[in-house]
mmCIF file of C-alpha atoms and ligand atoms in Angstrom:
data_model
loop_
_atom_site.group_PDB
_atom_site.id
_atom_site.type_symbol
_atom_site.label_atom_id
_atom_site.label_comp_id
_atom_site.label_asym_id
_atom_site.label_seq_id
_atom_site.Cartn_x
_atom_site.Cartn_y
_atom_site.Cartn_z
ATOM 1 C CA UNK A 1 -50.074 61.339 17.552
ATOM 2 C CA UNK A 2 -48.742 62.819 20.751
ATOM 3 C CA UNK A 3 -51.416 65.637 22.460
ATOM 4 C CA UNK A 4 -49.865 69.191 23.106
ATOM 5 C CA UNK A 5 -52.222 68.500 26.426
ATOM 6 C CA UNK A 6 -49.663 65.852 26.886
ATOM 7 C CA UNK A 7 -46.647 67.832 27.277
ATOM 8 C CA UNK A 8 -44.911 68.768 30.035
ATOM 9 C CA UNK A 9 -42.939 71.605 30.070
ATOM 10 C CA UNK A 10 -39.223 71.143 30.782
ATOM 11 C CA UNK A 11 -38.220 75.425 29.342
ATOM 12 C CA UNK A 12 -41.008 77.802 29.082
ATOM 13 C CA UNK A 13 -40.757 80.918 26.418
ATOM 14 C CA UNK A 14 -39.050 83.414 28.763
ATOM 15 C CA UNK A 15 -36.437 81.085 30.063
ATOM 16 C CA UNK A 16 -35.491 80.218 27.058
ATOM 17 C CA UNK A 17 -35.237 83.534 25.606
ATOM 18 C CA UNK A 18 -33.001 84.921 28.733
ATOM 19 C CA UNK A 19 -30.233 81.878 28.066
ATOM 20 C CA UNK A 20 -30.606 82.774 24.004
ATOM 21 C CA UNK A 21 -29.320 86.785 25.317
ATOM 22 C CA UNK A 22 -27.148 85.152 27.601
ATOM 23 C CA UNK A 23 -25.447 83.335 24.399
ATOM 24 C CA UNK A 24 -25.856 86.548 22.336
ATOM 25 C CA UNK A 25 -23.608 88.884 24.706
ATOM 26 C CA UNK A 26 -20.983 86.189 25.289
ATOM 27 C CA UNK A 27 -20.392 85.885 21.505
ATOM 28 C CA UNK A 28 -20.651 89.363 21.291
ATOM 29 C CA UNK A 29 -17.443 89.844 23.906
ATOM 30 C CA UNK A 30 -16.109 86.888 22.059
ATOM 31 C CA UNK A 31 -16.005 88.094 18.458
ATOM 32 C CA UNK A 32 -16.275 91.672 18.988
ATOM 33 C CA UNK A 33 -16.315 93.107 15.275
ATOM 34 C CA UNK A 34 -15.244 90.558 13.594
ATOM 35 C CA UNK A 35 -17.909 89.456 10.772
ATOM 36 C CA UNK A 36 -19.411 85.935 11.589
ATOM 37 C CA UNK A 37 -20.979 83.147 9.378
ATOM 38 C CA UNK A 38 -23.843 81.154 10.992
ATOM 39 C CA UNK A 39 -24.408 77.667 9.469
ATOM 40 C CA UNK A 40 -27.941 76.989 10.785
ATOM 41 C CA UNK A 41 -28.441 72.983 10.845
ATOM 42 C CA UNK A 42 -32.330 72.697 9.704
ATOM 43 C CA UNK A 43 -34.726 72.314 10.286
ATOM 44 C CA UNK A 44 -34.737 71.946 13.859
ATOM 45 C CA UNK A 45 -32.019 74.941 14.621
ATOM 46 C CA UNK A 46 -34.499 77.537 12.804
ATOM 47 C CA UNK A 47 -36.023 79.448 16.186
ATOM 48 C CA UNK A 48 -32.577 79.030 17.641
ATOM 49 C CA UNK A 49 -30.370 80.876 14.870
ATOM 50 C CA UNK A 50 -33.136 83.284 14.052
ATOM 51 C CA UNK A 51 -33.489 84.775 17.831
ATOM 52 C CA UNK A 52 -29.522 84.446 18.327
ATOM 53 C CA UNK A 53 -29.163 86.495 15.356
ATOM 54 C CA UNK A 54 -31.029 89.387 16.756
ATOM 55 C CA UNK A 55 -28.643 89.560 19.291
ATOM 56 C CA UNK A 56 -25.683 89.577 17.277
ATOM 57 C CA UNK A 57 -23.360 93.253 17.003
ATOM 58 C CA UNK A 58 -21.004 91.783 14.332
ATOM 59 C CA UNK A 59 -21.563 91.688 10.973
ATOM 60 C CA UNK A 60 -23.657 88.391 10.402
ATOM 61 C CA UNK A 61 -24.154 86.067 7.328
ATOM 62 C CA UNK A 62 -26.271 83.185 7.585
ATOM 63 C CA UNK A 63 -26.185 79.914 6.068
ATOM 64 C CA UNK A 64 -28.548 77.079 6.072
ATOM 65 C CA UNK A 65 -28.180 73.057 5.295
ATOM 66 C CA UNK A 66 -30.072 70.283 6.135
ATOM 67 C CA UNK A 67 -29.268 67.140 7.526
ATOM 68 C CA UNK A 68 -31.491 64.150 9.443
ATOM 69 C CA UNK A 69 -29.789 61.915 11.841
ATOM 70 C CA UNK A 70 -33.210 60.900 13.410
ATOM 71 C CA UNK A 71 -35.797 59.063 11.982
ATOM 72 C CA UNK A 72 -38.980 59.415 12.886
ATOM 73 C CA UNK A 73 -38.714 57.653 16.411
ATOM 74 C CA UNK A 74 -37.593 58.749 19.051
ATOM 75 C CA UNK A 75 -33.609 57.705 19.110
ATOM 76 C CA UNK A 76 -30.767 59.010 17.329
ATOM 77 C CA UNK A 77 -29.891 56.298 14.400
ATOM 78 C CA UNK A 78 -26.230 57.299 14.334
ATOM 79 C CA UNK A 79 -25.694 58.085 11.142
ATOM 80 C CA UNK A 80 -26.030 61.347 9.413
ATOM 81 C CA UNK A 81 -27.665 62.342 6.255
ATOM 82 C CA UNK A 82 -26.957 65.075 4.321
ATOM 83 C CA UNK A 83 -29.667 66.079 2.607
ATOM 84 C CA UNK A 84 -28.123 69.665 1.172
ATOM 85 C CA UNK A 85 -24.947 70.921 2.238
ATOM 86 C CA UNK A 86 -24.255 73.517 0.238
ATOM 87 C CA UNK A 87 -22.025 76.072 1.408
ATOM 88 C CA UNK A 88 -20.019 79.148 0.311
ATOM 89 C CA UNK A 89 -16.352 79.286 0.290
ATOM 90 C CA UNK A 90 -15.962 79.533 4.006
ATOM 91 C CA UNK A 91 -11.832 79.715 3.762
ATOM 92 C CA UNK A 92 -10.720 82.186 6.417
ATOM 93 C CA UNK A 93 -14.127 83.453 7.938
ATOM 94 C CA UNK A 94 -14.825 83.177 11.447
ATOM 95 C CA UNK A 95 -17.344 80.065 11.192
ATOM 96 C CA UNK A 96 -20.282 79.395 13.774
ATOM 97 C CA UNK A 97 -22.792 76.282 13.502
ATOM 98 C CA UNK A 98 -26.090 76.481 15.248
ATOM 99 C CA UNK A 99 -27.696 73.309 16.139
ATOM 100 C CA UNK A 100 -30.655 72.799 17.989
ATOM 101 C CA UNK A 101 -29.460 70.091 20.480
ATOM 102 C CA UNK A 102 -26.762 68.016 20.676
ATOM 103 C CA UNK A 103 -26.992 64.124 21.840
ATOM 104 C CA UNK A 104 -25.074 61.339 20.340
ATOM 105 C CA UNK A 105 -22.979 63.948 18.937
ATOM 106 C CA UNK A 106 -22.773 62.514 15.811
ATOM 107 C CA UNK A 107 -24.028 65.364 13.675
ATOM 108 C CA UNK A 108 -21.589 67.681 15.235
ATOM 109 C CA UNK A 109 -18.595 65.504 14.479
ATOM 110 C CA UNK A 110 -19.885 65.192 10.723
ATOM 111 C CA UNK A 111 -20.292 68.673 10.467
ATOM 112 C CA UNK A 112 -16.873 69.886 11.962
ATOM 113 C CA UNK A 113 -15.151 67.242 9.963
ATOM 114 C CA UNK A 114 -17.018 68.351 6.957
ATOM 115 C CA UNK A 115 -16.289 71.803 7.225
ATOM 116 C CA UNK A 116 -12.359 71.320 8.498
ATOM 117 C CA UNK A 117 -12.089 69.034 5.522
ATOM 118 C CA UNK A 118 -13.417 71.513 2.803
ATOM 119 C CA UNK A 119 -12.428 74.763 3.866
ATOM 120 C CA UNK A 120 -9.591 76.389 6.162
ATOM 121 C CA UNK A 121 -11.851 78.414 8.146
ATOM 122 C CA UNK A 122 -10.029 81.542 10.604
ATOM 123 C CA UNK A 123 -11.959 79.898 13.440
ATOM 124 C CA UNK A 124 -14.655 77.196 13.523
ATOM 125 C CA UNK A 125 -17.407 76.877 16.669
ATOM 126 C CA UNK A 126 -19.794 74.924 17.266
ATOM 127 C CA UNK A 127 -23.166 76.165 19.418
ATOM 128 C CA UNK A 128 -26.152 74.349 20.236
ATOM 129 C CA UNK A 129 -29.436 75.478 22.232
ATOM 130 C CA UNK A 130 -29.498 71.980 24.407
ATOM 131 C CA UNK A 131 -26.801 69.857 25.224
ATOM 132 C CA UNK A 132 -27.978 65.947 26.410
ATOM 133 C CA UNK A 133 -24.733 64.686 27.355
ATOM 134 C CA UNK A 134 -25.399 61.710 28.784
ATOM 135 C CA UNK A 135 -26.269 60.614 25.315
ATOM 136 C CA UNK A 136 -22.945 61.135 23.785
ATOM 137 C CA UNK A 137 -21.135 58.766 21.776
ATOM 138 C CA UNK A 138 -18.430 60.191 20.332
ATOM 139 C CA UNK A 139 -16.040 62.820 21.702
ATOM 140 C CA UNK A 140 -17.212 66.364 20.875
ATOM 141 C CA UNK A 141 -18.124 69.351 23.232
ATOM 142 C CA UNK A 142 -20.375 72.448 22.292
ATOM 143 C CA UNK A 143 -18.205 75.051 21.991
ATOM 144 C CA UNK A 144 -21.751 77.418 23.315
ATOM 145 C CA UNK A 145 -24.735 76.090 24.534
ATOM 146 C CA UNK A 146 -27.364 77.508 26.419
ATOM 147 C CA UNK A 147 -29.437 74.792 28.392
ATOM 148 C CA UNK A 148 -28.552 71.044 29.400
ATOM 149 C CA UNK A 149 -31.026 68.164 29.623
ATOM 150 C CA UNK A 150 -30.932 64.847 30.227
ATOM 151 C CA UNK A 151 -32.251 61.677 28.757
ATOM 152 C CA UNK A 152 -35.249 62.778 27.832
ATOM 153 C CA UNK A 153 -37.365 63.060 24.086
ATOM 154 C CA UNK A 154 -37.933 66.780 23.821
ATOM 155 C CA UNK A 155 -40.112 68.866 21.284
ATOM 156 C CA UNK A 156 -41.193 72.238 20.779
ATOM 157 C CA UNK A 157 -38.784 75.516 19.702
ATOM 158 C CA UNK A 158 -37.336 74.008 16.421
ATOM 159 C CA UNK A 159 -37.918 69.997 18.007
ATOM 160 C CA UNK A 160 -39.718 67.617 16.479
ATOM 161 C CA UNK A 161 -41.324 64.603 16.827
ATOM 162 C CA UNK A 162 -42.420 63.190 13.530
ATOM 163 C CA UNK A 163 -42.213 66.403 11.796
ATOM 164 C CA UNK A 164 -44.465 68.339 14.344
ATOM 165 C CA UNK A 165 -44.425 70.303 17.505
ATOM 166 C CA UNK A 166 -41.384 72.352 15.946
ATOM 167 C CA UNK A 167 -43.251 76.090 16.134
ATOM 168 C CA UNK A 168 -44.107 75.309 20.281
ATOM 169 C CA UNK A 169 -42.666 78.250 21.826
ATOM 170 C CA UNK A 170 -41.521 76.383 24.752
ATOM 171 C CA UNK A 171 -39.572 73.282 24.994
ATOM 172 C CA UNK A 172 -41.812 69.781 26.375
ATOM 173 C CA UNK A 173 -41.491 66.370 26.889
ATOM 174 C CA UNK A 174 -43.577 63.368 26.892
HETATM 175 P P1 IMP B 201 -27.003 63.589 17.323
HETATM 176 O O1 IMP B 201 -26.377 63.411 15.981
HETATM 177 O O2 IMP B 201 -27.370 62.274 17.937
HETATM 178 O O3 IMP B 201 -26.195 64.449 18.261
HETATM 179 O O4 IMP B 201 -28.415 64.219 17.118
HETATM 180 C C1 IMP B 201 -28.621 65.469 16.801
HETATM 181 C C2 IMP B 201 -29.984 65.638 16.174
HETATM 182 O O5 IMP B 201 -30.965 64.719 16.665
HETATM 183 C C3 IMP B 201 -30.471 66.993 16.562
HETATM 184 O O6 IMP B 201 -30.064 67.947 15.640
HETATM 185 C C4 IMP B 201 -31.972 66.817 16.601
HETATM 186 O O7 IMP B 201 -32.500 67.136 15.333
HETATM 187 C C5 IMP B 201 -32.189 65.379 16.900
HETATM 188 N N1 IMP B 201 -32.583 65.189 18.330
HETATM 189 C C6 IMP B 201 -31.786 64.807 19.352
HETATM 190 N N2 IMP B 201 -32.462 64.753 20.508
HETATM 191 C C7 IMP B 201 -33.737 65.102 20.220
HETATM 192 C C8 IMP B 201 -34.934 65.259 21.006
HETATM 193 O O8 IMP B 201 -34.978 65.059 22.237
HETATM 194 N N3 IMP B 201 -36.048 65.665 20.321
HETATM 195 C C9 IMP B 201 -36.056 65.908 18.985
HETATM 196 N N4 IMP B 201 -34.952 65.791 18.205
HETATM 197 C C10 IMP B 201 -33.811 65.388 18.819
HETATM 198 MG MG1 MG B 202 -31.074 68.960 14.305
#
């Protein structure tokens, strides 16, 4: 078990919060009135979608599925599981997913593929709080995100490692 002493701390509370209002008034100018659905990808996009949301002018709905593409190491395994991916009909609505970070990229090219294959949305984005792109193995690009990072195992705001560390209100590394 990894020691919160251990830590080091790559985004502390504020910073994170000022890119999160950042994000807020560019989707703001972006959508102006138009109503927006969130898809929050649990568990680890929780924090993320909840403080974004308080930010948002539009009229916002919020959905939630969950899906595991790590295990309980710390490297992507590639392949996504949906655990529950139930959604409502999402056929001409203005569609946003919220992810926590994006590294392989694999999650975000199930979940776009997913959702283009189901429904005909009016517009699908994709957002994610962290972008590692020097991870990436297939071709997909945050449509929003608010902070990079590189190679590095991170925990804390919605990250976990081995189920824990997810309610630190700062992001850390090992
Ligand atoms: P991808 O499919 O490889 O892009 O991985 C995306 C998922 O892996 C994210 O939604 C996270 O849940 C998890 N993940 C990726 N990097 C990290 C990390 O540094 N710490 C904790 N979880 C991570
Ligand atoms: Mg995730």
């Amino acid at each position: 078990m990894i020691k919160e002493s251990d830590l080091k701390i790559l985004f502390r509370e504020d910073e994170i919060q000022a890119s999160i209002a950042k994000l807020g008034e560019k989707i703001n100018s972006d959508y102006g009135e138009e109503d927006l659905h969130l898809i929050c990808v649990l568990k680890g996009a929780v924090m993320f979608m909840t403080d974004l949301s308080k930010h948002l002018k539009m009229p916002v709905n919020m959905e939630f599925i969950r899906l595991s593409s790590y295990g309980s190491g710390f490297t992507s395994s590639g392949k996504v599981h949906a655990v529950d991916i139930s959604l409502p009909d999402l056929n001409g609505k203005n569609v946003l997913i919220v992810e926590d970070i994006i590294d392989t990229g694999h999650t975000a090219k199930f979940l776009v593929d997913f959702i283009n294959h189901n429904f005909k949305a009016k517009s699908l984005k994709f957002c994610s709080l962290l972008d590692k792109k020097i991870k990436r193995e297939v071709e997909i690009d945050a449509d929003y995100h608010c902070l990079d990072v590189d190679d590095k195992f991170l925990v804390g705001f919605g990250l976990d490692y081995d189920g824990f560390y997810r309610n630190l209100p700062y992001i850390g590394y090992i």
